[in-house]
CSV table of C-alpha atoms in Angstrom, one decimal:
chain,number,residue,atom,x,y,z
A,135,VAL,CA,26.0,4.5,5.6
A,136,GLN,CA,26.9,2.6,8.7
A,137,THR,CA,28.6,-0.4,7.1
A,138,CYS,CA,29.4,-1.3,3.5
A,139,ALA,CA,31.3,-4.3,2.0
A,140,LEU,CA,32.1,-4.3,-1.7
A,141,PRO,CA,34.2,-7.4,-2.6
A,142,ILE,CA,35.0,-7.3,-6.3
A,143,SER,CA,36.9,-9.9,-8.3
A,144,GLY,CA,38.0,-10.5,-11.9
A,145,LEU,CA,38.8,-6.8,-12.7
A,146,ALA,CA,41.3,-7.9,-15.3
A,147,GLY,CA,38.3,-9.1,-17.5
A,148,ARG,CA,34.7,-9.6,-16.6
A,149,GLY,CA,34.2,-8.6,-12.9
A,150,VAL,CA,31.9,-9.9,-10.2
A,151,LEU,CA,30.4,-7.7,-7.5
A,152,ASP,CA,29.0,-8.8,-4.2
A,153,ALA,CA,27.9,-5.9,-2.1
A,154,GLU,CA,26.3,-5.5,1.4
A,155,ALA,CA,25.3,-2.2,3.0
A,156,VAL,CA,23.4,-1.0,6.1
A,157,VAL,CA,22.0,2.5,6.1
A,158,GLU,CA,20.5,4.1,9.2
A,159,GLY,CA,18.4,7.3,9.4
A,160,MET,CA,17.7,7.6,5.7
A,161,GLU,CA,15.0,9.9,4.5
A,162,MET,CA,12.5,7.9,2.4
A,163,ASP,CA,12.4,10.7,-0.2
A,164,ARG,CA,16.0,9.8,-1.0
A,165,LEU,CA,15.1,6.2,-1.8
A,166,GLN,CA,15.0,7.0,-5.6
A,167,HIS,CA,18.7,7.8,-5.4
A,168,PHE,CA,19.6,4.3,-4.1
A,169,TRP,CA,17.2,2.4,-6.3
A,170,PRO,CA,18.8,1.9,-9.8
A,171,GLU,CA,16.5,3.2,-12.6
A,172,LYS,CA,16.7,-0.1,-14.6
A,173,LEU,CA,15.9,-2.3,-11.6
A,174,ALA,CA,12.2,-3.2,-11.4
A,175,ARG,CA,11.2,0.0,-13.2
A,176,ASN,CA,7.4,-0.2,-12.6
A,177,ALA,CA,7.8,-1.0,-8.9
A,178,ARG,CA,10.4,1.8,-8.5
A,179,ARG,CA,8.0,4.2,-10.1
A,180,TRP,CA,5.1,3.2,-7.9
A,181,VAL,CA,7.1,3.3,-4.7
A,182,THR,CA,8.8,6.6,-5.4
A,183,GLU,CA,5.5,8.2,-6.5
A,184,ASN,CA,3.3,6.9,-3.8
A,185,ILE,CA,5.5,6.7,-0.7
A,186,ALA,CA,6.9,9.9,0.6
A,187,HIS,CA,8.4,11.6,3.7
A,188,GLY,CA,9.2,9.6,6.8
A,189,LEU,CA,12.4,7.8,7.8
A,190,ALA,CA,14.0,4.5,7.2
A,191,ARG,CA,15.4,3.7,10.7
A,192,GLU,CA,17.4,0.9,9.1
A,193,ALA,CA,17.9,-0.3,5.6
A,194,ARG,CA,19.8,-3.4,4.6
A,195,LEU,CA,20.9,-4.3,1.1
A,196,LYS,CA,22.5,-7.3,-0.5
A,197,LEU,CA,23.4,-7.1,-4.2
A,198,SER,CA,25.4,-9.3,-6.6
A,199,GLY,CA,26.1,-8.8,-10.2
A,200,ASP,CA,28.5,-9.0,-13.2
A,201,ILE,CA,30.5,-6.0,-14.2
A,202,GLU,CA,30.5,-6.1,-18.0
A,203,ASN,CA,32.7,-3.0,-18.2
A,204,ILE,CA,33.7,-0.1,-16.0
A,205,ARG,CA,30.4,1.6,-16.6
A,206,GLU,CA,27.9,-1.3,-16.7
A,207,LEU,CA,26.7,-3.6,-13.9
A,208,LYS,CA,24.4,-6.5,-14.7
A,209,VAL,CA,22.4,-7.3,-11.5
A,210,ARG,CA,22.0,-11.0,-10.8
A,211,SER,CA,20.2,-10.7,-7.5
A,212,VAL,CA,19.2,-8.1,-4.9
A,213,SER,CA,17.5,-8.4,-1.5
A,214,GLY,CA,17.1,-6.4,1.7
A,215,SER,CA,14.9,-5.1,4.3
A,216,LEU,CA,13.6,-1.7,5.8
A,217,ALA,CA,12.3,-0.6,9.1
A,218,TYR,CA,10.4,2.7,8.6
A,219,GLU,CA,8.2,5.3,10.4
A,220,ASN,CA,6.2,8.4,9.7
A,221,LEU,CA,5.7,7.6,6.0
A,222,THR,CA,2.9,9.1,3.8
A,223,VAL,CA,1.5,6.3,1.6
A,224,ARG,CA,-1.1,6.8,-1.2
A,225,TYR,CA,-2.6,3.4,-2.0
A,226,LEU,CA,-4.8,4.4,-4.9
A,227,SER,CA,-5.1,7.9,-6.3
A,228,PRO,CA,-7.2,10.1,-5.8
A,229,MET,CA,-8.0,8.5,-2.4
A,230,PRO,CA,-6.6,10.3,0.6
A,231,PRO,CA,-3.2,9.1,1.7
A,232,VAL,CA,-2.4,7.3,4.9
A,233,ARG,CA,0.0,9.2,7.2
A,234,GLN,CA,2.3,8.4,10.1
A,235,VAL,CA,2.8,4.9,8.6
A,236,ARG,CA,5.2,2.6,10.5
A,237,GLY,CA,6.3,-0.9,9.9
A,238,THR,CA,8.8,-3.0,8.0
A,239,ALA,CA,9.5,-4.1,4.4
A,240,THR,CA,11.4,-6.8,2.6
A,241,PHE,CA,12.4,-6.9,-1.0
A,242,THR,CA,14.1,-9.0,-3.7
A,243,ASP,CA,14.5,-8.7,-7.4
A,244,ALA,CA,11.1,-10.4,-7.8
A,245,ARG,CA,8.9,-8.6,-5.1
A,246,PHE,CA,8.6,-5.8,-2.6
A,247,ASP,CA,6.5,-6.4,0.5
A,248,LEU,CA,5.5,-3.8,3.1
A,249,ALA,CA,4.1,-5.0,6.4
A,250,ILE,CA,2.4,-2.0,7.9
A,251,ALA,CA,1.9,-1.9,11.7
A,252,GLY,CA,-0.1,1.3,11.9
A,253,GLY,CA,-0.9,4.8,10.8
A,254,SER,CA,-3.8,7.3,10.5
A,255,LEU,CA,-6.2,8.4,7.8
A,256,ASP,CA,-8.5,11.4,8.3
A,257,GLY,CA,-9.5,10.5,11.9
A,258,LEU,CA,-9.4,6.7,11.3
A,259,ARG,CA,-6.8,4.3,12.7
A,260,ILE,CA,-4.9,2.1,10.4
A,261,GLY,CA,-4.3,-1.5,11.7
A,262,PRO,CA,-2.0,-4.2,10.4
A,263,SER,CA,-2.0,-3.8,6.6
A,264,VAL,CA,0.0,-5.1,3.6
A,265,VAL,CA,1.3,-3.8,0.3
A,266,ALA,CA,2.7,-6.6,-2.0
A,267,LEU,CA,4.3,-5.7,-5.3
A,268,SER,CA,5.1,-9.0,-7.2
A,269,GLY,CA,6.3,-10.2,-10.6
A,270,LEU,CA,9.0,-7.5,-10.6
A,271,ASP,CA,11.4,-9.9,-12.5
A,272,ASN,CA,9.0,-10.4,-15.4
A,273,ASP,CA,6.3,-8.5,-17.4
A,274,ARG,CA,3.5,-9.5,-15.0
A,275,ASP,CA,4.3,-7.1,-12.1
A,276,ARG,CA,1.2,-6.1,-10.1
A,277,ALA,CA,0.2,-4.6,-6.7
A,278,GLU,CA,-2.0,-6.2,-4.1
A,279,ILE,CA,-3.0,-4.0,-1.2
A,280,GLU,CA,-5.0,-4.7,1.9
A,281,VAL,CA,-5.7,-1.9,4.3
A,282,VAL,CA,-7.6,-2.2,7.7
A,283,VAL,CA,-9.1,1.0,9.1
A,284,SER,CA,-11.2,1.6,12.2
A,285,GLY,CA,-13.0,4.5,13.9
A,286,PRO,CA,-16.2,6.5,13.7
A,287,VAL,CA,-18.5,5.0,11.1
A,288,ARG,CA,-19.2,8.5,9.7
A,289,ASP,CA,-15.4,8.9,8.8
A,290,ALA,CA,-15.3,5.3,7.5
A,291,LEU,CA,-18.3,6.0,5.2
A,292,LYS,CA,-16.6,9.1,3.9
A,293,LEU,CA,-13.5,7.0,3.1
A,294,ILE,CA,-15.3,4.4,1.1
A,295,ASP,CA,-17.3,7.1,-0.7
A,296,SER,CA,-14.1,8.8,-1.9
A,297,LYS,CA,-13.2,8.5,-5.5
A,298,PRO,CA,-12.8,6.0,-7.1
A,299,LEU,CA,-14.8,3.8,-4.7
A,300,GLY,CA,-18.1,5.8,-4.3
A,301,TYR,CA,-19.6,2.9,-2.2
A,302,THR,CA,-21.7,5.1,0.1
A,303,SER,CA,-23.3,6.9,-2.7
A,304,LYS,CA,-24.1,3.6,-4.4
A,305,ILE,CA,-25.9,2.4,-1.3
A,306,GLY,CA,-27.7,5.7,-1.0
A,307,ILE,CA,-26.6,6.6,2.6
A,308,ARG,CA,-26.7,10.2,3.7
A,309,MET,CA,-24.0,11.3,6.2
A,310,ASP,CA,-26.3,13.5,8.4
A,311,GLY,CA,-26.9,11.9,11.8
A,312,VAL,CA,-24.8,8.8,11.1
A,313,ALA,CA,-23.3,7.4,14.4
A,314,GLY,CA,-21.5,4.3,15.6
A,315,ASP,CA,-18.1,2.6,15.0
A,316,ALA,CA,-16.7,0.7,12.1
A,317,ALA,CA,-13.8,-1.5,11.1
A,318,ILE,CA,-13.3,-1.8,7.3
A,319,ARG,CA,-11.0,-3.9,5.3
A,320,LEU,CA,-10.2,-2.5,1.8
A,321,ARG,CA,-8.6,-4.5,-0.9
A,322,PHE,CA,-7.0,-3.3,-4.2
A,323,ALA,CA,-5.3,-5.2,-6.9
A,324,PHE,CA,-4.0,-3.7,-10.2
A,325,PRO,CA,-1.1,-4.0,-12.7
A,326,LEU,CA,1.9,-1.8,-12.2
A,327,ILE,CA,1.5,0.3,-15.4
A,328,SER,CA,1.9,4.0,-15.8
A,329,ASP,CA,-1.4,4.5,-17.7
A,330,LEU,CA,-3.6,2.6,-15.2
A,331,LYS,CA,-7.4,2.8,-15.8
A,332,LEU,CA,-10.0,2.4,-13.2
A,333,GLU,CA,-11.5,-0.7,-14.9
A,334,GLN,CA,-8.1,-2.4,-14.5
A,335,VAL,CA,-8.4,-2.1,-10.7
A,336,ALA,CA,-10.1,-4.8,-8.6
A,337,LEU,CA,-11.7,-3.1,-5.6
A,338,SER,CA,-13.5,-4.6,-2.6
A,339,ALA,CA,-14.4,-3.7,1.0
A,340,ALA,CA,-15.8,-5.5,4.0
A,341,ALA,CA,-17.1,-3.7,7.1
A,342,ASN,CA,-17.9,-4.7,10.7
A,343,LEU,CA,-20.3,-2.1,12.2
A,344,ARG,CA,-21.1,-1.6,15.9
A,345,GLY,CA,-23.7,0.6,17.6
A,346,VAL,CA,-24.7,2.0,14.2
A,347,ALA,CA,-27.4,4.6,13.6
A,348,VAL,CA,-28.2,5.6,10.0
A,349,PRO,CA,-31.2,7.9,9.6
A,350,LYS,CA,-33.5,7.6,6.6
A,351,VAL,CA,-31.3,5.0,4.9
A,352,VAL,CA,-34.2,3.4,3.0
A,353,ARG,CA,-37.5,5.2,2.1
A,354,GLY,CA,-37.2,7.5,5.1
A,355,TRP,CA,-36.7,4.7,7.6
A,356,ASP,CA,-34.0,4.9,10.3
A,357,VAL,CA,-31.7,2.0,10.9
A,358,SER,CA,-30.2,1.6,14.4
A,359,GLU,CA,-28.5,-1.2,16.4
A,360,ALA,CA,-28.2,-1.8,20.1
A,361,LYS,CA,-24.7,-1.5,21.6
A,362,GLY,CA,-22.8,-4.7,21.0
A,363,ASP,CA,-24.6,-5.7,17.8
A,364,ARG,CA,-22.4,-6.2,14.8
A,365,LYS,CA,-23.1,-6.2,11.1
A,366,SER,CA,-20.9,-7.3,8.2
A,367,THR,CA,-21.2,-5.4,4.9
A,368,ARG,CA,-19.3,-6.5,1.8
A,369,LEU,CA,-19.0,-4.3,-1.2
A,370,ASN,CA,-17.3,-4.6,-4.6
A,371,SER,CA,-17.7,-2.7,-7.9
A,372,SER,CA,-20.9,-4.6,-8.7
A,373,HIS,CA,-22.9,-5.4,-5.6
A,374,VAL,CA,-23.4,-4.9,-1.9
A,375,SER,CA,-24.4,-7.6,0.6
A,376,GLU,CA,-25.1,-7.6,4.4
A,377,SER,CA,-25.3,-10.3,7.1
A,378,ARG,CA,-25.7,-10.2,10.8
A,379,MET,CA,-22.6,-11.1,12.8
A,380,PRO,CA,-22.7,-13.3,15.9
């Protein structure tokens, strides 16, 4: 801990606590020790179960609350920020995790927002992405996640075919001979509950494809595009649509 201020008043009766702290070089695996168990329980569980390793270069925290007795603190408000690097983030199990994640985060007693600057995922590059946990101060807490990946279309197709998506299999594309590049935007939204079921997860994906060659994609026909051509493909749990991009 680099700096810490803990002004406390009213200790003769009901106390008031206003605290500020700055921590540098904190291992993210230790976050659970700094996050009170009773504060935003569902968000705490999701963050500590799905974000691992890495380092918080700097973490800032502001907290105020009422001290009911020597052992009990009733939190009135909390806020802060993080700058992190080399995290491992699992957006939706059992999909493969994103590694070497770097970026920043802000949090309050109502929400936790991660602004991801970059990372990597099985040969794919992770572009600017967001993880938003909201409703933490009520019973409607949920996660909304948007991940942007780019790289070889073969690796991208493997990603969107991983469970629970299975998009490539739904389209009927075989991986053999697939070539080209892709940029894919994946979106997930789901409630922050411990017994989450797949039908409670809203999934969608949109892809921009360039220089793509997909052999025998439909009735034995090959599909190929000249260099510079682009195609947009949108997928969700119920349908697939395609349109030519200018």
